[in-house]
Coordinates of C-alpha atoms and ligand atoms in Angstrom, one line a residue:
Chain A
M1 CA -37.3 -41.6 -9.6
K2 CA -34.2 -39.8 -8.2
A3 CA -33.3 -36.9 -10.5
F4 CA -29.8 -36.7 -11.3
G5 CA -27.8 -33.6 -12.1
F6 CA -28.7 -29.8 -11.0
N7 CA -30.0 -26.6 -12.5
L8 CA -28.3 -23.5 -13.1
Q9 CA -29.8 -20.7 -11.7
K10 CA -29.2 -16.9 -13.3
T11 CA -25.6 -16.2 -12.2
R12 CA -25.1 -14.0 -9.3
T13 CA -21.9 -12.4 -10.8
Y14 CA -22.3 -8.9 -11.3
E15 CA -20.4 -7.2 -14.3
I16 CA -19.2 -3.9 -13.8
D17 CA -18.1 -3.3 -16.8
T18 CA -21.8 -4.0 -18.4
T19 CA -23.5 -2.5 -15.4
H20 CA -21.7 0.2 -14.1
S21 CA -23.0 3.5 -14.9
P22 CA -21.5 6.4 -12.7
C23 CA -24.0 7.9 -10.0
E24 CA -23.6 11.0 -11.5
E25 CA -27.0 12.1 -10.5
L26 CA -27.0 10.7 -7.0
E27 CA -23.6 12.2 -6.5
H28 CA -24.8 15.8 -7.4
A29 CA -28.0 15.7 -5.7
V30 CA -26.3 14.1 -2.4
P31 CA -22.7 15.0 -2.7
S32 CA -22.0 13.0 0.7
F33 CA -23.2 9.6 -1.0
R34 CA -19.3 9.6 -2.2
Q35 CA -18.1 9.3 1.4
C36 CA -19.6 6.2 2.4
M37 CA -17.3 3.6 3.9
F38 CA -19.7 0.6 4.1
C39 CA -19.6 0.4 8.0
G40 CA -22.9 -0.7 8.4
S41 CA -24.2 2.0 11.2
C42 CA -26.8 2.6 8.9
A43 CA -28.1 -0.7 8.6
A44 CA -27.7 -1.6 12.2
T45 CA -29.9 1.0 13.5
C46 CA -32.4 1.0 11.2
S47 CA -35.8 -0.5 12.5
A48 CA -37.0 -2.1 9.1
N49 CA -33.9 -3.9 9.0
S50 CA -34.5 -5.8 12.0
H51 CA -37.9 -6.7 11.0
I52 CA -38.1 -7.3 7.3
D53 CA -35.7 -8.0 4.6
F54 CA -34.6 -4.7 4.4
N55 CA -30.9 -3.6 4.2
I56 CA -30.5 0.3 3.5
L57 CA -26.1 -0.6 3.0
R58 CA -27.0 -3.3 0.7
Y59 CA -29.1 -0.7 -1.4
N60 CA -26.4 1.7 -1.4
L61 CA -23.8 -1.0 -2.7
L62 CA -26.0 -2.3 -5.4
F63 CA -27.0 1.1 -6.6
R64 CA -23.5 2.2 -6.7
R65 CA -22.2 -0.8 -8.7
G66 CA -24.8 -0.2 -11.1
T67 CA -27.1 -3.1 -9.9
R68 CA -30.3 -1.3 -9.6
Q69 CA -33.6 -2.3 -10.7
E70 CA -33.0 -5.3 -8.3
I71 CA -33.6 -3.0 -5.6
A72 CA -36.6 -0.6 -7.0
N73 CA -39.6 -2.2 -4.9
D74 CA -37.3 -2.8 -2.0
L75 CA -36.6 0.9 -1.6
D76 CA -40.3 1.6 -0.6
N77 CA -40.3 -0.5 2.4
C78 CA -38.2 2.6 4.2
M79 CA -40.0 4.8 6.6
L80 CA -37.8 7.8 6.1
C81 CA -37.3 8.0 9.5
G82 CA -33.8 9.3 9.3
K83 CA -32.3 7.2 12.1
C84 CA -29.6 5.8 10.1
S85 CA -28.5 9.4 9.1
L86 CA -28.1 10.1 12.8
V87 CA -25.5 7.2 13.0
C88 CA -23.5 7.8 10.2
P89 CA -19.6 8.4 10.8
R90 CA -19.1 9.9 7.7
G91 CA -22.0 12.3 7.6
V92 CA -23.7 10.7 4.5
N93 CA -27.1 12.0 4.0
T94 CA -28.6 8.3 3.6
R95 CA -32.5 9.9 4.0
A96 CA -31.7 12.1 0.9
M97 CA -29.7 9.2 -0.6
I98 CA -33.1 6.8 -0.3
M99 CA -35.3 9.5 -1.5
E100 CA -33.2 10.2 -4.7
M101 CA -32.7 6.5 -5.4
R102 CA -36.2 6.3 -5.3
K103 CA -36.8 9.4 -7.7
E104 CA -34.1 8.1 -10.2
L105 CA -35.4 4.6 -10.1
Q106 CA -39.0 5.8 -10.6
T107 CA -40.7 3.4 -7.7
D108 CA -44.2 4.1 -6.4
R109 CA -43.3 6.7 -3.5
P110 CA -40.9 8.7 -5.4
Chain B
M1 CA 44.2 -2.8 9.7
T2 CA 43.9 1.1 10.4
Q3 CA 40.0 2.3 11.4
A4 CA 38.2 3.6 8.6
A5 CA 35.5 5.4 10.7
D6 CA 33.9 5.6 13.8
C7 CA 31.0 3.5 12.1
I8 CA 30.5 1.9 8.6
I9 CA 27.1 2.2 7.4
I10 CA 25.8 -0.6 4.8
G11 CA 23.3 0.9 2.8
G12 CA 22.9 4.4 1.2
G13 CA 19.3 4.9 1.5
P14 CA 17.1 6.9 3.8
A15 CA 18.2 5.3 6.6
G16 CA 21.7 5.3 6.1
L17 CA 22.0 8.9 4.7
Q18 CA 20.2 9.9 8.0
A19 CA 22.2 8.0 10.5
A20 CA 25.4 9.2 8.8
G21 CA 24.4 13.0 8.6
R22 CA 23.4 12.7 12.4
L23 CA 26.5 10.9 13.4
A24 CA 28.5 13.4 11.7
Q25 CA 26.7 16.5 13.5
A26 CA 27.6 14.9 17.1
G27 CA 31.5 14.8 15.7
Y28 CA 31.6 11.3 14.9
H29 CA 32.8 10.0 11.3
A30 CA 31.0 7.9 9.4
T31 CA 31.4 6.0 6.1
V32 CA 28.5 5.0 3.7
L33 CA 28.7 2.0 1.4
E34 CA 26.4 1.9 -1.2
K35 CA 26.2 -0.8 -3.8
E36 CA 24.5 1.2 -6.5
E37 CA 26.0 4.1 -8.1
T38 CA 23.9 6.6 -6.6
V39 CA 22.5 7.1 -3.1
G40 CA 19.0 7.4 -2.1
G41 CA 18.2 3.6 -2.5
K42 CA 14.2 3.4 -3.1
L43 CA 14.0 6.9 -3.1
N44 CA 15.4 7.1 -6.3
K45 CA 12.1 5.0 -7.5
W46 CA 9.5 7.3 -6.2
D47 CA 7.9 10.5 -7.5
K48 CA 5.8 12.0 -4.8
L49 CA 5.8 10.4 -1.0
F50 CA 1.9 9.6 0.8
P51 CA 0.5 11.2 2.5
D52 CA 1.2 14.5 1.5
F53 CA 2.8 14.3 -2.0
Y54 CA 6.6 15.0 -0.5
D55 CA 8.7 15.2 -3.5
A56 CA 11.1 12.4 -3.1
K57 CA 14.1 14.1 -5.2
K58 CA 13.7 17.2 -2.3
L59 CA 13.8 15.0 0.3
K60 CA 17.0 13.0 -1.3
K61 CA 18.6 16.2 -1.5
Q62 CA 17.7 17.1 1.9
L63 CA 19.5 13.9 3.1
E64 CA 22.5 14.6 0.9
D65 CA 23.0 17.8 1.8
D66 CA 23.2 16.8 5.5
C67 CA 26.1 14.3 4.7
A68 CA 27.8 16.8 2.4
S69 CA 27.8 19.6 4.7
S70 CA 29.8 17.3 7.6
D71 CA 31.9 14.5 8.1
V72 CA 30.4 11.7 6.2
T73 CA 32.4 9.6 3.6
L74 CA 29.9 8.1 0.9
M75 CA 31.0 5.1 -1.3
T76 CA 29.2 4.5 -4.0
G77 CA 29.5 1.2 -6.3
A78 CA 30.9 -0.2 -3.0
E79 CA 29.2 -3.5 -2.1
A80 CA 29.7 -4.9 1.2
V81 CA 29.7 -8.4 1.1
K82 CA 31.0 -9.7 4.5
V83 CA 30.7 -8.6 8.1
E84 CA 33.2 -10.3 10.7
P85 CA 34.4 -9.5 14.0
E86 CA 38.4 -8.7 14.4
G87 CA 39.5 -8.2 17.6
S88 CA 37.2 -5.5 19.3
M89 CA 36.5 -4.0 16.1
W90 CA 34.3 -5.2 13.1
K91 CA 35.9 -5.7 9.5
V92 CA 33.4 -5.2 6.2
T93 CA 34.9 -6.4 3.1
V94 CA 33.5 -4.9 0.1
K95 CA 32.9 -6.8 -3.0
D96 CA 36.0 -5.3 -5.1
G97 CA 37.9 -6.9 -2.2
R98 CA 38.9 -3.9 -0.2
T99 CA 38.1 -4.2 3.8
L100 CA 37.4 -1.5 6.1
S101 CA 37.2 -1.6 9.8
A102 CA 35.6 0.5 12.6
P103 CA 34.3 -0.1 16.0
S104 CA 30.7 0.0 14.9
V105 CA 28.6 -1.3 11.5
L106 CA 25.0 -0.2 10.8
L107 CA 22.8 -2.3 8.8
C108 CA 20.3 0.1 6.4
T109 CA 20.3 -2.7 3.5
G110 CA 16.4 -2.3 3.9
F111 CA 13.8 -3.6 1.5
E112 CA 12.8 -4.8 -2.2
P113 CA 9.3 -4.7 -3.7
F114 CA 7.6 -8.3 -4.0
D115 CA 8.5 -9.8 -7.4
A116 CA 4.8 -10.1 -8.4
T117 CA 5.6 -12.7 -10.9
R118 CA 5.3 -15.2 -7.9
K119 CA 1.4 -14.3 -8.2
E120 CA 0.8 -15.9 -11.0
E121 CA -2.9 -15.8 -10.8
Y122 CA -2.9 -11.9 -11.3
G123 CA -1.0 -12.1 -14.7
Y124 CA 2.3 -9.9 -13.7
G125 CA 5.1 -10.6 -16.7
I126 CA 2.4 -12.8 -18.6
Y127 CA -0.4 -9.7 -19.4
P128 CA 1.3 -6.6 -20.4
D129 CA -1.1 -4.2 -18.8
V130 CA -0.9 -5.7 -15.5
I131 CA 1.7 -3.5 -13.9
S132 CA 3.4 -3.3 -10.4
S133 CA 2.7 0.0 -8.2
V134 CA 6.6 0.8 -8.5
E135 CA 6.2 0.9 -12.3
L136 CA 3.1 3.0 -12.0
E137 CA 5.1 5.2 -9.9
A138 CA 7.5 5.8 -12.8
M139 CA 4.6 6.3 -14.8
I140 CA 3.5 9.2 -12.7
G141 CA 6.7 10.8 -12.5
K142 CA 6.9 11.0 -16.4
G143 CA 3.6 12.3 -16.2
E144 CA 2.2 10.1 -18.6
I145 CA -0.1 6.9 -17.6
K146 CA -0.9 4.7 -21.0
T147 CA -0.9 0.8 -21.8
R148 CA 1.9 -1.0 -23.5
D149 CA 0.0 -0.6 -26.7
G150 CA -0.2 3.4 -26.1
R151 CA -3.7 3.5 -25.1
T152 CA -5.3 6.1 -22.5
P153 CA -6.8 3.8 -19.9
Q154 CA -10.5 4.4 -19.5
S155 CA -10.5 2.0 -16.2
V156 CA -7.7 1.1 -13.6
A157 CA -8.0 -1.5 -10.9
Y158 CA -6.0 -2.0 -8.1
I159 CA -4.9 -5.1 -6.1
Q160 CA -4.1 -4.5 -2.4
C161 CA -2.0 -6.9 -0.4
V162 CA -0.1 -8.6 -3.1
G163 CA 2.8 -10.7 -1.8
S164 CA 1.6 -9.5 1.8
R165 CA -0.8 -11.4 4.3
D166 CA -0.4 -14.2 2.0
E167 CA 0.5 -17.9 3.3
K168 CA 0.9 -18.6 -0.4
T169 CA 4.1 -16.5 -0.7
G170 CA 4.9 -17.2 2.4
N171 CA 4.5 -13.6 4.0
H172 CA 2.1 -13.4 6.8
Y173 CA 3.0 -10.2 7.5
C174 CA 1.4 -6.7 6.3
S175 CA 3.4 -4.3 4.7
V176 CA 1.7 -1.6 6.0
N177 CA 2.5 1.3 3.0
C178 CA 0.5 -0.3 0.6
C179 CA -2.8 0.9 1.3
I180 CA -2.0 4.6 2.0
C181 CA 0.1 4.0 -1.7
A182 CA -2.5 3.0 -3.5
V183 CA -4.5 6.0 -2.3
K184 CA -2.0 8.0 -3.3
Q185 CA -1.8 6.5 -6.8
C186 CA -5.1 6.7 -7.3
I187 CA -5.3 10.5 -6.6
E188 CA -2.5 10.9 -8.9
V189 CA -3.5 8.8 -11.5
K190 CA -7.3 10.6 -11.5
Q191 CA -5.4 14.0 -11.7
L192 CA -3.7 12.9 -14.9
L193 CA -6.8 10.8 -16.5
P194 CA -9.7 12.9 -15.2
E195 CA -11.9 10.5 -16.9
A196 CA -10.6 7.3 -15.9
N197 CA -13.3 5.1 -13.7
Q198 CA -10.9 3.5 -11.0
Y199 CA -11.5 0.6 -8.6
C200 CA -9.6 -0.6 -5.7
F201 CA -9.8 -3.9 -4.0
Y202 CA -9.1 -4.6 -0.4
M203 CA -9.4 -6.8 2.3
D204 CA -8.8 -4.3 5.0
L205 CA -7.8 -0.4 4.5
R206 CA -5.0 0.2 7.1
M207 CA -4.9 3.7 7.2
T208 CA -2.4 3.8 10.3
G209 CA -0.5 7.1 9.7
Q210 CA -1.3 10.6 10.3
H211 CA -3.4 12.0 7.6
F212 CA -4.0 8.6 6.0
E213 CA -7.4 8.4 7.0
E214 CA -8.2 11.7 5.7
R215 CA -6.3 11.4 2.2
Y216 CA -8.6 7.9 1.9
R217 CA -11.6 10.1 2.3
E218 CA -10.6 12.9 0.0
S219 CA -9.5 9.9 -2.8
Q220 CA -13.5 9.2 -2.7
E221 CA -15.2 12.6 -1.8
K222 CA -13.0 14.2 -4.3
Y223 CA -11.5 11.4 -6.6
N224 CA -14.2 9.3 -6.8
V225 CA -12.2 5.8 -5.9
H226 CA -14.3 3.2 -5.7
F227 CA -13.4 0.6 -3.2
I228 CA -14.5 -2.9 -3.3
R229 CA -13.7 -5.3 -0.3
G230 CA -12.6 -8.6 -1.7
R231 CA -9.3 -10.1 -3.1
V232 CA -9.4 -10.8 -6.5
S233 CA -8.9 -14.3 -7.2
E234 CA -7.6 -14.2 -10.7
T235 CA -7.3 -12.3 -14.0
A236 CA -7.7 -13.3 -17.4
L237 CA -6.7 -11.4 -21.0
T238 CA -10.0 -10.7 -22.8
Q239 CA -10.0 -10.8 -26.8
D240 CA -9.7 -7.2 -27.1
G241 CA -6.4 -7.0 -25.2
R242 CA -7.7 -5.8 -21.8
I243 CA -7.5 -7.5 -18.3
Q244 CA -10.5 -9.1 -16.6
V245 CA -11.0 -9.2 -13.1
K246 CA -12.6 -11.4 -10.7
A247 CA -13.4 -11.1 -7.0
E248 CA -16.0 -11.7 -4.6
D249 CA -17.6 -8.5 -3.5
T250 CA -18.0 -9.5 0.3
L251 CA -19.9 -6.9 1.3
L252 CA -22.5 -7.8 -1.1
S253 CA -21.8 -11.7 -0.9
R254 CA -21.8 -11.8 -4.5
P255 CA -19.1 -12.4 -7.2
V256 CA -18.1 -9.5 -9.4
K257 CA -16.4 -9.6 -12.7
M258 CA -15.0 -6.3 -14.3
T259 CA -12.8 -5.6 -17.5
V260 CA -9.9 -3.1 -16.9
D261 CA -7.2 -1.3 -19.2
L262 CA -4.7 -1.2 -16.5
L263 CA -4.3 -3.6 -13.7
V264 CA -2.0 -2.3 -10.7
L265 CA -0.5 -4.8 -8.2
M266 CA 0.2 -2.8 -4.9
V267 CA 3.4 -5.2 -4.4
G268 CA 4.5 -5.7 -0.5
M269 CA 7.9 -5.2 1.1
E270 CA 10.5 -7.9 1.0
P271 CA 13.9 -8.1 2.9
S272 CA 16.7 -7.0 0.2
P273 CA 18.9 -9.6 -1.0
S274 CA 21.7 -7.7 1.2
T275 CA 19.5 -7.7 4.2
R276 CA 18.8 -11.4 3.7
H277 CA 22.4 -12.2 3.2
F278 CA 23.6 -10.4 6.5
A279 CA 20.5 -11.5 8.5
E280 CA 21.6 -14.9 7.9
E281 CA 25.6 -14.7 8.0
L282 CA 25.3 -12.9 11.4
Q283 CA 22.4 -15.2 12.4
M284 CA 19.9 -12.5 13.2
S285 CA 17.1 -13.3 10.8
D286 CA 13.3 -13.4 11.6
P287 CA 11.3 -16.2 9.8
Y288 CA 10.9 -13.8 6.6
G289 CA 14.7 -12.8 6.0
F290 CA 14.5 -9.6 7.9
Y291 CA 16.7 -8.4 10.8
L292 CA 15.8 -9.3 14.4
S293 CA 16.7 -6.6 16.7
Q294 CA 17.5 -7.6 20.0
D295 CA 14.2 -6.2 21.6
H296 CA 11.6 -4.6 19.3
E297 CA 10.2 -2.5 22.2
S298 CA 13.3 -1.4 23.8
D299 CA 16.4 -2.0 22.2
D300 CA 15.3 -2.0 18.8
N301 CA 18.6 -0.5 17.0
L302 CA 20.8 -2.9 18.8
T303 CA 21.3 -6.8 17.7
R304 CA 22.5 -9.6 19.5
H305 CA 26.4 -8.5 18.2
A306 CA 28.0 -5.8 20.2
G307 CA 28.9 -3.1 18.1
I308 CA 26.4 -3.9 14.9
F309 CA 23.4 -2.0 14.6
L310 CA 20.1 -1.8 12.7
A311 CA 18.0 1.3 11.3
G312 CA 15.2 0.9 8.8
S313 CA 13.3 -1.3 6.6
G314 CA 15.8 -4.1 6.8
K315 CA 14.0 -5.2 10.3
R316 CA 10.8 -4.6 9.0
P317 CA 8.3 -2.7 6.3
M318 CA 8.5 1.2 7.6
A319 CA 7.4 4.2 5.9
I320 CA 10.3 6.9 5.4
P321 CA 9.3 9.5 8.4
K322 CA 9.5 6.2 10.6
T323 CA 12.8 5.0 8.9
R324 CA 14.3 8.2 9.7
K325 CA 13.1 8.4 13.3
D326 CA 14.5 4.8 13.3
A327 CA 17.8 6.2 11.9
D328 CA 17.8 8.9 14.6
A329 CA 17.7 6.4 17.4
A330 CA 20.1 4.4 15.8
A331 CA 22.5 7.1 15.7
W332 CA 22.3 7.9 19.6
E333 CA 22.8 4.2 20.4
I334 CA 25.9 4.0 18.3
I335 CA 27.2 7.2 19.9
R336 CA 26.3 5.9 23.4
Y337 CA 28.3 2.8 22.4
L338 CA 31.1 4.5 21.2
K339 CA 31.4 6.6 24.3
Q340 CA 31.5 3.5 26.4
H341 CA 33.9 1.6 24.1
T342 CA 36.6 3.7 22.2
R343 CA 37.4 7.3 23.5
Ligands
SF4_401 S1 -23.5 4.6 8.4 FE1 -22.8 6.2 6.6 S2 -20.7 5.1 6.1 FE2 -21.7 3.7 7.3 S3 -22.7 2.7 5.6 FE3 -24.2 3.8 6.3 S4 -23.8 5.6 4.9 FE4 -21.8 4.6 4.7
SF4_402 S1 -34.9 6.3 7.1 FE1 -35.0 4.5 5.8 S2 -33.1 3.1 6.0 FE2 -32.9 5.0 7.4 S3 -33.5 4.2 9.6 FE3 -35.0 4.7 8.9 S4 -36.5 3.3 7.6 FE4 -34.0 2.8 7.8
SF4_403 S1 -0.7 -1.9 4.1 FE1 -2.6 -2.8 3.0 S2 -2.2 -3.5 1.1 FE2 -0.7 -3.3 2.4 S3 0.0 -5.2 3.2 FE3 -1.4 -4.1 4.4 S4 -3.2 -4.0 4.3 FE4 -2.1 -5.1 2.6

């Protein structure tokens, strides 16, 4: 029999009221974090991003917006090679940012 | 009819005052017609100017002093309603029936802020805590940012491009100044409300002038403003009287929802009623009602009528420094014209 209707997934909307917590710790550890202008150079140069589903800009944004737990495991895929830091036009220390995020989210590889 | 001046300047805002001062310095007599009771135009509604927080009152005083110390007649409460040719001269009629005539007329009738009630989905004029950037500027000037019922806002959001880049309002153009104005206001609000979180919804951030990009960077670095790329689709009132904002975060490809205490609409620039009126009467209107100059590349202060000149934001959105330089250029064109046609 043909099924009618549709199923709802969990909402994809993120709510800043409930999720947003200031990134104080991260900003303190990596002051350049605030300077990001979301240009994507870091993600574009990242070797991990070319081969697997790993996008450092996306994690940066999700962390910033407070939607954090869903990125915890993904962050472990970073090789900490630092290529992203080399291209950033705003001087964001992305490598330090990743290490700090891992620490705060208590991933397997802090 | 006796000649009132070498040039009649309609509009006593930054463009009109600047041009009047320059003409007088060169030995020409200008009469400025201002419809309001005081000159200064939109400068009167602004506290500090971007990007360097220059005091608007100080600038107004400089412009006024330039006019006071030289051969300029300022007529306030004098709204020009008609401009028509009269022999080799131009005749300007004021609302109260007076007429003046001069060999040249400079139109400096400027812009007016977009009326945000036309963007109903943003709730302006419906929800009390949705305000325009002009109203926020007045609060900043007073040094007190409050919601309508007297609360201190914990969160403030800004929407860019309200009434600009929007086919729904008929305005396809970019208003040029609102991106940097938002950055300026975010910084000032943070100085007044150090605890508040601030979010700025944008489509592109157009930091086109000198030091604009640096100010944007500073707003992130020092004042922690959060920029979210996406145009707000709608707003709603929550049960506790706050403003719910919905947008697509286009960098994450996910819808975002948030509730704020104050929502500021960065309203664009439209031709003022006088600009629309004269642009139409003199048959030199662009599709939006701004003045069309003869050639925006090389004859941008001239019009299709010999002796009628243009300066400032009646032509298109422009910031004050550019307006003043445009007025300088117009003054020079007028002097050239007067030399050829009168003395
Ligand atoms: S390269 Fe730098 S500025 Fe660009 S998105 Fe990455 S961290 Fe942000
Ligand atoms: S440090 Fe991590 S995010 Fe940066 S380029 Fe290397 S693998 Fe990619
Ligand atoms: S200056 Fe910025 S906010 Fe204003 S219309 Fe242009 S892009 Fe939009």
